[in-house]
Short mmCIF file of C-alpha atoms in Angstrom, two decimals:
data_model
loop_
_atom_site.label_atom_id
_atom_site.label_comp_id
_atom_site.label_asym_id
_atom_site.label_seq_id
_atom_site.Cartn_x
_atom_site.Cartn_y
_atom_site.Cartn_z
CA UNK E 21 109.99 88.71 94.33
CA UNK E 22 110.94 88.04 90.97
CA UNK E 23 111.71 90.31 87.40
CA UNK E 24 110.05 88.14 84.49
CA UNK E 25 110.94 88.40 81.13
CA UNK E 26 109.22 86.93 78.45
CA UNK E 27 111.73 86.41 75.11
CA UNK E 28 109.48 85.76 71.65
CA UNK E 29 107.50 83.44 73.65
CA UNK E 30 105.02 81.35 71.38
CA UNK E 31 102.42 78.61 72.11
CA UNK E 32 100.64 76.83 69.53
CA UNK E 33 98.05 74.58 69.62
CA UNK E 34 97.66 72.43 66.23
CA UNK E 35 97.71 75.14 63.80
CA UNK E 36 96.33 77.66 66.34
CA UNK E 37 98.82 80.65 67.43
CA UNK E 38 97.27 81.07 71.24
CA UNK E 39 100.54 83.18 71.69
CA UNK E 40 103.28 84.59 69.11
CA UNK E 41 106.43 85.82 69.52
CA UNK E 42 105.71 87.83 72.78
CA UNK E 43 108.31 90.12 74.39
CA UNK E 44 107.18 91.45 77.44
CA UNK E 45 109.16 92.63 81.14
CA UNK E 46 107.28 92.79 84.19
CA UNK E 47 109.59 94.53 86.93
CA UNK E 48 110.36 93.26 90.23
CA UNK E 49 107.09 94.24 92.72
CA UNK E 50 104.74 95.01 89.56
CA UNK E 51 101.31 94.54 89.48
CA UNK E 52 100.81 94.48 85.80
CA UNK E 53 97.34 93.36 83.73
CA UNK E 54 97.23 91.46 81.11
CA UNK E 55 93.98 92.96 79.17
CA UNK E 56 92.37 91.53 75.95
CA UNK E 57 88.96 90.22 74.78
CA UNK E 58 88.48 86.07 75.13
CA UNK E 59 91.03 84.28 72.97
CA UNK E 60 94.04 87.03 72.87
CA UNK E 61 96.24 84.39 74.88
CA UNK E 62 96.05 86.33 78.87
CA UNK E 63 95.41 82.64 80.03
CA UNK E 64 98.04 80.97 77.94
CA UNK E 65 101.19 83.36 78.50
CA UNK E 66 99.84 83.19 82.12
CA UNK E 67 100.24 79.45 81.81
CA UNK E 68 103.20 79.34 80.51
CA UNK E 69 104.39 81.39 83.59
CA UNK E 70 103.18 79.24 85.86
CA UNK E 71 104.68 76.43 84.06
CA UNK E 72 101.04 74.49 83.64
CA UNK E 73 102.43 75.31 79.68
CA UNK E 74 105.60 74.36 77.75
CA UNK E 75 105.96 76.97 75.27
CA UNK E 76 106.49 76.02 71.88
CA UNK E 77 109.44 78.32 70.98
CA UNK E 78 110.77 80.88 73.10
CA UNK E 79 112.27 81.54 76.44
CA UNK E 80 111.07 83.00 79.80
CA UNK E 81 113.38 84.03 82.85
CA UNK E 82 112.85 84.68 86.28
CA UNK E 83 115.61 87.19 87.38
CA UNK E 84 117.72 86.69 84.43
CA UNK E 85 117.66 82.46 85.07
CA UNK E 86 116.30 80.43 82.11
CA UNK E 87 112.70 78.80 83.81
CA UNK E 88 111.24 77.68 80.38
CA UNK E 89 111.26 74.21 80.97
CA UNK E 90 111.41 73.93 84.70
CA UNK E 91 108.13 72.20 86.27
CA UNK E 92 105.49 74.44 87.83
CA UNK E 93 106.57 73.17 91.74
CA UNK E 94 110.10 74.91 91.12
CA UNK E 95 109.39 78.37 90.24
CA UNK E 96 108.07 79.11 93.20
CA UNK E 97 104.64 80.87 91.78
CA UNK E 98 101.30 81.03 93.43
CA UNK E 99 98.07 80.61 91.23
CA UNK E 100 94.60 81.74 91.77
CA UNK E 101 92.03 81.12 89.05
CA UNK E 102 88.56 82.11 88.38
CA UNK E 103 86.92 79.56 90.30
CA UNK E 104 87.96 78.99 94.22
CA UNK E 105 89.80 75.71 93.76
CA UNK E 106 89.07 74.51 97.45
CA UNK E 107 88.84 70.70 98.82
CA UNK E 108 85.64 70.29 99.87
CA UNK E 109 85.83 68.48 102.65
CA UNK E 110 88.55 70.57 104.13
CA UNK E 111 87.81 73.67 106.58
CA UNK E 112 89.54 76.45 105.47
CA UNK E 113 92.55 76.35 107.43
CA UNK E 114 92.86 72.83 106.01
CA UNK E 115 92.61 74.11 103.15
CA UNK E 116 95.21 76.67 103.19
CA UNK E 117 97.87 74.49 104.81
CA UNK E 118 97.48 72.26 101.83
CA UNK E 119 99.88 74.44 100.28
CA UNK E 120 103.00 73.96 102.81
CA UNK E 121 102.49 70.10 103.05
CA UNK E 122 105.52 69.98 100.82
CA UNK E 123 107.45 72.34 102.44
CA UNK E 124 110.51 71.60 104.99
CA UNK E 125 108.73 74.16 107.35
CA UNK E 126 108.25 73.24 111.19
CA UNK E 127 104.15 72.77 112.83
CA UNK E 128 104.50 75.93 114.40
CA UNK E 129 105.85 77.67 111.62
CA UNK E 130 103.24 76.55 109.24
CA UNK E 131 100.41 77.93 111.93
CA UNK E 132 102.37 81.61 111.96
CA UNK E 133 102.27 81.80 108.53
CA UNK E 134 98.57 80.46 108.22
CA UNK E 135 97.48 82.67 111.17
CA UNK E 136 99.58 85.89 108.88
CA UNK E 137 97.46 85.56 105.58
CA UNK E 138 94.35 84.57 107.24
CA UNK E 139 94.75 87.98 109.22
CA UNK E 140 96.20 89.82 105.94
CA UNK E 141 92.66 88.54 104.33
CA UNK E 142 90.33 89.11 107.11
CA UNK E 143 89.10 85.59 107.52
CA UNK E 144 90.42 84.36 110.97
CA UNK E 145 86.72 83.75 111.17
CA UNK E 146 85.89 81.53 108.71
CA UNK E 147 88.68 79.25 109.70
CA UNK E 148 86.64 76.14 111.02
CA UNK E 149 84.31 76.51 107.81
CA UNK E 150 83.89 74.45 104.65
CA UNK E 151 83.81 76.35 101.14
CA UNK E 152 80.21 75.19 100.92
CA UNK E 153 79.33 77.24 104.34
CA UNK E 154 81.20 80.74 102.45
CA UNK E 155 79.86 82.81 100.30
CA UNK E 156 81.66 83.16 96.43
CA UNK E 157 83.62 86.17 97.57
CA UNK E 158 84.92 84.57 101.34
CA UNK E 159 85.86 81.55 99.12
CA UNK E 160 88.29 83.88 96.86
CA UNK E 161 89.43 85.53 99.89
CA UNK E 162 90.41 81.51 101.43
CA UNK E 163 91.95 80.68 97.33
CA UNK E 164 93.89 83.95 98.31
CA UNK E 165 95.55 83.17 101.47
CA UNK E 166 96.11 79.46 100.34
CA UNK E 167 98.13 81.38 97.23
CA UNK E 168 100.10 83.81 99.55
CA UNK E 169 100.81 81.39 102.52
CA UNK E 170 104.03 80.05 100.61
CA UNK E 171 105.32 83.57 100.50
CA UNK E 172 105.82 83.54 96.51
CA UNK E 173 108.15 85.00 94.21
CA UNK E 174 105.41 85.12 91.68
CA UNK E 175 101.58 85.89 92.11
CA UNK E 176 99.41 85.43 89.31
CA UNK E 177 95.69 85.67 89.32
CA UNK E 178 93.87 84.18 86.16
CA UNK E 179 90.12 86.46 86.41
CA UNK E 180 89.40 85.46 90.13
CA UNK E 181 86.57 87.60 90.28
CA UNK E 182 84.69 87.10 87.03
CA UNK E 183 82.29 84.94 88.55
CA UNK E 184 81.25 87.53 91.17
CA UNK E 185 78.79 90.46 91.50
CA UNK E 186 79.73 93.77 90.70
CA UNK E 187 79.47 95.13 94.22
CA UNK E 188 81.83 92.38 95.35
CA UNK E 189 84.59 92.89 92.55
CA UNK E 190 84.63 96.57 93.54
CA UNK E 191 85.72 95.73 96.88
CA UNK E 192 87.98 92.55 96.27
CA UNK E 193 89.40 94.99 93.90
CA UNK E 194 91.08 97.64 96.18
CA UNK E 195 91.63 94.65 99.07
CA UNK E 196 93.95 92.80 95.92
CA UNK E 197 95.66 95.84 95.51
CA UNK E 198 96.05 96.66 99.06
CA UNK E 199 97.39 93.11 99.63
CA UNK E 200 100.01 93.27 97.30
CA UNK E 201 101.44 96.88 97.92
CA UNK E 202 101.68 94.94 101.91
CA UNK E 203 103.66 92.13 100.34
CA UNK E 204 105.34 93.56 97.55
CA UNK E 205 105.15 90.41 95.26
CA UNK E 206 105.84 90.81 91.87
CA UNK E 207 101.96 89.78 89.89
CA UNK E 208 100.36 89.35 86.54
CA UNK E 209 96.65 89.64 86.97
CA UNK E 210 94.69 88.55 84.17
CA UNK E 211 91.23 90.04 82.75
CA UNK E 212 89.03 91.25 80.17
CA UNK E 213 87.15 93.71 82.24
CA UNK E 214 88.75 97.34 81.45
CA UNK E 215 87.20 99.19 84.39
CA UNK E 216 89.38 96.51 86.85
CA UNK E 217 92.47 96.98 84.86
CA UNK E 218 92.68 100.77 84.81
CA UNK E 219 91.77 100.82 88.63
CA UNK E 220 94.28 97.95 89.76
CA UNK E 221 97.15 97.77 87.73
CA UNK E 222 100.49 99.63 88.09
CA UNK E 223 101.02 99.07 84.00
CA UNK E 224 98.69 97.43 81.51
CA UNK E 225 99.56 94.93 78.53
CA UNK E 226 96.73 95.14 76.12
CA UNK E 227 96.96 92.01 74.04
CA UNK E 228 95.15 91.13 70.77
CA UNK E 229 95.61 87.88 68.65
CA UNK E 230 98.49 86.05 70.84
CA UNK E 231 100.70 89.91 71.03
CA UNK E 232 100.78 92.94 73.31
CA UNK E 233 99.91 95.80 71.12
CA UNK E 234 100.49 98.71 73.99
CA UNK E 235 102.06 98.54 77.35
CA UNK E 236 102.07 101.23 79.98
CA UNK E 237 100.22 103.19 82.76
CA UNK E 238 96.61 103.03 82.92
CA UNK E 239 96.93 106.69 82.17
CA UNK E 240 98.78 106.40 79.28
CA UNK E 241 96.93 103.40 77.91
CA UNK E 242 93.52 105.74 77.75
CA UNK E 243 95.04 109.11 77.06
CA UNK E 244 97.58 107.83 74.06
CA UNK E 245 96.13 104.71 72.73
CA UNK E 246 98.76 103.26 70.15
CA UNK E 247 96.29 101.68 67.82
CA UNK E 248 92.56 101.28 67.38
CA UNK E 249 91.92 98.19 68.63
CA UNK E 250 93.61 99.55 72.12
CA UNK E 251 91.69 102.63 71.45
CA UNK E 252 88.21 100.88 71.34
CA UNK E 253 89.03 98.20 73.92
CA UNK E 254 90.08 101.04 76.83
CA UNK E 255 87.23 103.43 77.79
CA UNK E 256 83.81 103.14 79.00
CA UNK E 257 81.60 103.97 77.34
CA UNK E 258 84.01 103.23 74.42
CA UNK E 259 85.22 105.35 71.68
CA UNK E 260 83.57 106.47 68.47
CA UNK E 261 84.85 105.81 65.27
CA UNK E 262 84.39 107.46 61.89
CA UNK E 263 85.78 106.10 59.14
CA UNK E 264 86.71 108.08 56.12
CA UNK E 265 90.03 110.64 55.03
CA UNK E 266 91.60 113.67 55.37
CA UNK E 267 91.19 116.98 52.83
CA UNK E 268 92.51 119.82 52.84
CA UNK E 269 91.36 123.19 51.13
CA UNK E 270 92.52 126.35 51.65
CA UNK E 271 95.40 125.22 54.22
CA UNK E 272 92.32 124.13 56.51
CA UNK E 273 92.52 120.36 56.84
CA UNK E 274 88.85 118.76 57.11
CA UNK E 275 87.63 115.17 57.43
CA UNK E 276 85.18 113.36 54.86
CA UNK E 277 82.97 111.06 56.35
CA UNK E 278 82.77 107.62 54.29
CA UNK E 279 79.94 106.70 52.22
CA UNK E 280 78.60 111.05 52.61
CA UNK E 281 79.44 114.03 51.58
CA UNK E 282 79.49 115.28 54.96
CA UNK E 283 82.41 117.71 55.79
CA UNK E 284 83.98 118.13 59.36
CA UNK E 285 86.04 120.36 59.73
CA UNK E 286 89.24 119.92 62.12
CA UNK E 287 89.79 123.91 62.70
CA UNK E 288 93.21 124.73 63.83
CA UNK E 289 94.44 121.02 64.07
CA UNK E 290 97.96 121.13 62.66
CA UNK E 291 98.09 118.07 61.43
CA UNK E 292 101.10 117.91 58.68
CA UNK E 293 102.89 117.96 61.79
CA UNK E 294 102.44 114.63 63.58
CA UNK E 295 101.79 112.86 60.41
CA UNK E 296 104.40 112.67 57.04
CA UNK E 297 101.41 111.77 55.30
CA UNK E 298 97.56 112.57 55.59
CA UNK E 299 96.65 110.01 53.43
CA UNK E 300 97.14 107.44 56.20
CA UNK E 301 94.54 108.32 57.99
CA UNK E 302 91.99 106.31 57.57
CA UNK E 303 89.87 106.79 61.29
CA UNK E 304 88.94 109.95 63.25
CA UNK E 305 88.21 108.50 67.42
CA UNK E 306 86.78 110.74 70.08
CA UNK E 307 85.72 109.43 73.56
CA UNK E 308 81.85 109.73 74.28
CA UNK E 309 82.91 112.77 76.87
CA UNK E 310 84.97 115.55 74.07
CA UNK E 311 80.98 114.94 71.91
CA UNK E 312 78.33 117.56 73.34
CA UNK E 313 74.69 117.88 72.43
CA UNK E 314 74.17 121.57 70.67
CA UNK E 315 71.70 124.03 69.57
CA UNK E 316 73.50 126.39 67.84
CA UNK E 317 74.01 126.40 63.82
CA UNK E 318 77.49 125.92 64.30
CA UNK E 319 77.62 121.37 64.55
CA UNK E 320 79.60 119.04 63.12
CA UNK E 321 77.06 116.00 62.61
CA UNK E 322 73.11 115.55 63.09
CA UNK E 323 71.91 112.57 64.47
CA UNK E 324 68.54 110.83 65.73
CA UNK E 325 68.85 109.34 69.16
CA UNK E 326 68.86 105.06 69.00
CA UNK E 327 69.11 104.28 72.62
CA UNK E 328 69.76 105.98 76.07
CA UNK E 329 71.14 104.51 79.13
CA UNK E 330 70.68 106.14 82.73
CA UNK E 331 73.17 105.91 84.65
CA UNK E 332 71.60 108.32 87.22
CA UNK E 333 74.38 111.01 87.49
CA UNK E 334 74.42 110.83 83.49
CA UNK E 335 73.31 109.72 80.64
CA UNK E 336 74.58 108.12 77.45
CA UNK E 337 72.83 109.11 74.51
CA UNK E 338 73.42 106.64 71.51
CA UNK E 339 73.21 106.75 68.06
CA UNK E 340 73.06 105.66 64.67
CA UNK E 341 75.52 107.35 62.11
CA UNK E 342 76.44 105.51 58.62
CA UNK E 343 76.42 101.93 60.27
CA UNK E 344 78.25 102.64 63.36
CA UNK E 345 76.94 103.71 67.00
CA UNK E 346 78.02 106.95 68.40
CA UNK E 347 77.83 107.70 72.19
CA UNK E 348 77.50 111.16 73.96
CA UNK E 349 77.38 111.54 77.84
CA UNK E 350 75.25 114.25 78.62
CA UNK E 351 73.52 115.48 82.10
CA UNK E 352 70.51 116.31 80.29
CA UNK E 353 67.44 114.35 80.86
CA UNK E 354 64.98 116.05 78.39
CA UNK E 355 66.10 113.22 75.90
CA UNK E 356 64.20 110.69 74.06
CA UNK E 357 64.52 107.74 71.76
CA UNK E 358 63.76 109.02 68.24
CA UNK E 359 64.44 112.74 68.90
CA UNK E 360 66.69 114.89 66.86
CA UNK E 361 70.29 116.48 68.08
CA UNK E 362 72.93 117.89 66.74
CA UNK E 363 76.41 117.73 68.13
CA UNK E 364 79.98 119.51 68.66
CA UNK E 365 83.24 117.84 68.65
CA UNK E 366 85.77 118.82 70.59
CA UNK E 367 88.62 119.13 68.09
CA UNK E 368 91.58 119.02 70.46
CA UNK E 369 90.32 115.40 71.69
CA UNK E 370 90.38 113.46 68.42
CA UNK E 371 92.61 111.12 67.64
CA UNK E 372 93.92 110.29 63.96
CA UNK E 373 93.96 106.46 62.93
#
């Protein structure tokens, strides 16, 4: 397994910064996500990696040896992209020896370490099929073991299982994690699907326009979001926003809502001590669950219900407030489109933008 370091790694293409100036470590044995909407560069520092890219500027090291412009056959990284790239006229232990043709290993040496991952993955079965006989989830599983068969120091995994249903990616995604806690192989998994990076990832790299703008635990990620793109992107449902700024009267600091006159006040929230200045603060954020539904005179905002979605075990009430959508999560059912609430923040929950 291998420590990767990215140094103020760049790719361009034409004018086009797909990457800038990235700095990034990803510890021996990680399992680290790379998470970011479509066109934040996941795919191109993962390429770069892998060596499919030459960076444009910038340097990347596996254990503390320059690899930047080494071809992808020498770095000694296994790939596995969104779509099962199988040949289809190959069974699947065809298939998966593909990967040693190259290597100096002996017949019966190949077959132990075939036999290994197609045990590992659970399909010793499938071994006489052809990716057209498998379903889209058994031909992952076969893109897996062909990936893991050349015992790797490097795994990385470019969204393999965007293209499935949901039922399936919940169970590929504790099997992934499973498999590489067994083999202990340092991997960069890449997605855009928040619910699979804070259940599969050791640490998370939310990236935005080419750069990671937070690194850390899942935990951390969602509890102490750096900025508010991070703060929007991690959390389902996802965090409201109100815009507006901070006032203070009578040594009580409230927030004005943009575009109102509408007054909340923060209560006991001390906040001329984490900030040096209030007049920063631009953005109150609370998470759907710290808003409740009230019925007592003392609310912070009044709202008329837009939308609901059942979830069964919960619902999320959405509405409309001064151009932006703000969710609740309530248990109550007695809710319809068009009624009238009134809510209650929970002041020790917001965060200060």
């Amino acid at each position: 397994m291998a420590k990767i370091e990215l140094k103020n790694l760049t790719k361009r293409f034409g004018d086009k910064f797909a990457v800038k100036n990235q700095n990034l470590i990803v510890n021996q044995g990680e399992f680290l996500i790379l998470l970011g909407p479509s066109g934040c560069g996941k795919t191109t520092t993962l390429n770069c990696i892998a060596g499919l890219e030459i960076p444009t500027s910038g340097d990347i090291y596996f254990n503390n040896a320059d690899v930047t412009n080494d071809p992808p056959h020498s770095r000694n990284v296994a790939m596995v992209f969104q779509s099962a790239l199988l040949y289809p006229h190959l069974n699947c232990k065809q298939n998966i020896l593909m990967s040693l043709k190259k290597t100096k290993l002996s017949d019966s040496q190949k077959e132990e370490r075939i036999n290994e991952s197609a045990s590992i993955l659970n399909i010793k079965d499938l071994m006489n099929k052809k990716p057209h006989q498998l379903s889209g989830g058994e031909r992952q599983r076969v893109a897996t073991a062909k990936a893991i068969v050349r015992q790797p120091d490097v795994f990385l995994l470019d969204e393999p299982m965007a293209a499935l249903d949901a039922a399936l990616r919940q169970t590929l995604r504790s099997e992934l994690v499973n498999l590489q806690k067994k083999l202990n192989t340092t991997t960069i998994f890449v997605t855009h699907d928040q619910v699979e990076a804070m259940t599969m990832g050791d640490r998370i790299a939310v990236m935005n326009n080419g750069k990671v703008e937070q690194i850390g635990t899942p935990i951390e990620i969602y509890n102490n979001p750096k900025t508010k793109f991070v703060a929007g992107f991690v959390g389902s449902p996802p965090m409201n926003f109100l815009n507006g700024k901070i006032i203070t009267e009578e040594n009580i600091n409230k927030f004005q809502i943009n575009k109102t006159n509408h007054i909340i006040n923060l209560e006991s929230q001390n906040l001329q001590k984490q900030f040096s200045n209030l007049n920063n603060i631009e953005t109150i954020a609370i998470r759907p669950q710290h808003v409740s539904i009230t019925d007592e005179n003392n609310y912070d905002l009044d709202l008329e219900i837009f939308g609901i979605e059942n979830l069964g075990k919960e619902l999320i009430i959405i509405c409309e407030y001064n151009n932006d959508k703000i969710r609740i999560i309530t248990e109550n059912t007695k809710f319809k489109i068009n009624d009238k609430i009134k809510i209650k923040i929970d002041k020790s929950k917001i965060l200060y933008f």
